[in-house]
Coordinates of C-alpha atoms in Angstrom, one line a residue:
X1 CA 0.0 0.0 0.0
X2 CA 1.2 3.4 -0.9
X3 CA -0.1 6.9 -0.4
X4 CA 2.1 9.7 -1.8
X5 CA 1.3 13.3 -1.2
X6 CA 2.5 16.2 -3.2
X7 CA 1.7 19.9 -3.6
X8 CA 2.7 21.4 -0.3
X9 CA 4.9 24.4 -0.1
X10 CA 5.2 28.0 1.1
X11 CA 2.4 30.5 0.3
X12 CA 1.4 33.9 1.5
X13 CA -1.8 34.3 3.5
X14 CA -4.8 34.5 1.1
X15 CA -3.1 32.2 -1.4
X16 CA -4.0 28.8 -2.6
X17 CA -2.4 25.3 -2.8
X18 CA -3.7 22.0 -4.2
X19 CA -2.5 18.9 -2.5
X20 CA -2.6 15.5 -4.3
X21 CA -2.4 12.0 -2.9
X22 CA -1.7 9.2 -5.3
X23 CA -2.7 5.8 -3.9
X24 CA -2.1 2.2 -4.8
X25 CA -2.3 -1.2 -3.2
X26 CA -5.9 -1.2 -2.0
X27 CA -9.4 -0.9 -3.5
X28 CA -9.8 2.9 -3.7
X29 CA -13.6 2.9 -3.9
X30 CA -14.0 0.8 -0.8
X31 CA -12.2 3.1 1.6
X32 CA -12.9 6.4 3.2
X33 CA -10.3 8.9 2.2
X34 CA -9.2 12.0 4.0
X35 CA -6.7 14.6 5.0
X36 CA -5.3 15.1 8.4
X37 CA -2.9 17.8 9.6
X38 CA -0.5 18.1 12.5
X39 CA 1.4 20.9 14.0
X40 CA 4.4 20.0 16.1
X41 CA 3.5 19.5 19.7
X42 CA -0.2 19.2 18.9
X43 CA -2.6 16.3 18.1
X44 CA -3.5 15.4 14.6
X45 CA -6.6 17.1 13.3
X46 CA -9.0 15.8 10.7
X47 CA -9.4 18.4 8.0
X48 CA -11.7 16.7 5.4
X49 CA -12.8 13.3 4.2
X50 CA -14.9 11.3 1.9
X51 CA -16.9 8.7 3.7
X52 CA -17.2 5.4 1.9
X53 CA -20.2 4.4 4.1
X54 CA -22.6 7.2 3.1
X55 CA -20.9 9.0 0.2
X56 CA -20.7 12.2 2.3
X57 CA -17.9 14.7 2.6
X58 CA -16.9 16.3 5.8
X59 CA -14.9 19.4 6.7
X60 CA -13.4 20.7 9.9
X61 CA -15.2 23.9 10.8
X62 CA -12.3 26.2 10.3
X63 CA -11.8 25.1 6.7
X64 CA -15.4 25.0 5.5
X65 CA -15.8 27.3 2.5
X66 CA -12.1 27.5 1.9
X67 CA -11.0 23.8 1.3
X68 CA -12.5 21.4 -1.1
X69 CA -11.8 17.6 -1.2
X70 CA -12.2 15.7 -4.4
X71 CA -11.1 12.5 -5.9
X72 CA -10.4 10.9 -9.3
X73 CA -11.4 7.2 -9.1
X74 CA -9.7 6.5 -12.5
X75 CA -6.4 7.7 -11.1
X76 CA -6.9 6.5 -7.5
X77 CA -6.0 10.0 -6.4
X78 CA -7.5 12.3 -3.8
X79 CA -7.0 16.1 -3.8
X80 CA -7.4 18.9 -1.4
X81 CA -7.9 22.4 -2.9
X82 CA -7.0 25.0 -0.3
X83 CA -8.0 28.6 -0.9
X84 CA -7.7 31.7 1.2
X85 CA -5.0 30.1 3.3
X86 CA -4.3 31.4 6.7
X87 CA -1.2 31.2 8.9
X88 CA -3.1 28.9 11.2
X89 CA -3.3 26.4 8.4
X90 CA 0.4 25.8 8.6
X91 CA 1.0 22.1 9.3
X92 CA 2.1 18.8 7.9
X93 CA -0.8 17.5 5.9
X94 CA -1.3 13.7 5.7
X95 CA -3.4 11.8 3.3
X96 CA -5.1 8.7 4.8
X97 CA -7.4 5.8 4.0
X98 CA -9.5 3.7 6.2
X99 CA -13.0 2.3 7.0
X100 CA -14.4 5.3 8.9
X101 CA -14.6 9.0 8.7
X102 CA -17.5 11.1 9.9
X103 CA -18.4 14.2 11.8
X104 CA -20.3 14.5 15.0
X105 CA -21.0 18.1 15.9
X106 CA -17.8 20.0 15.3
X107 CA -15.6 16.9 15.7
X108 CA -14.3 14.8 12.9
X109 CA -13.9 11.1 13.8
X110 CA -11.8 8.8 11.7
X111 CA -10.1 5.4 11.7
X112 CA -7.5 5.3 9.1
X113 CA -5.4 2.2 8.3
X114 CA -3.1 3.7 5.7
X115 CA -1.1 6.9 5.8
X116 CA 1.1 8.9 3.5
X117 CA 4.4 10.4 4.5
X118 CA 3.0 14.0 4.8
X119 CA 3.6 17.2 3.0
X120 CA 4.5 20.5 4.6
X121 CA 2.2 23.5 4.1
X122 CA 3.5 26.8 5.4
X123 CA 1.4 30.0 5.2
X124 CA 3.2 33.2 5.9
X125 CA 1.4 36.3 7.2

């Protein structure tokens, strides 16, 4: 199994980035796919995901209206379009796949089996 992220980098506040995650080694359509970010010293935070159980998409509250998750089933690739980036979006972003992602209230819940290596996103003010 492989998940390989790309597209991270340094951008000014208000700018945009598009993350890509190319996957292989598992049945893409059978898994929930998502993005999780982590700041050093803090817990990982679910950002967005596709749920395989109900075909829904979920977003962490702070990114709603700015980030869009999408996927290309033919390419087994999931994307995260990030617009109007803010300094607080700075983190390592991980692509992940598993059997569960959902949102209860403001909290995203997930159980991911497979993880990418992460890509750094830095937003300068």
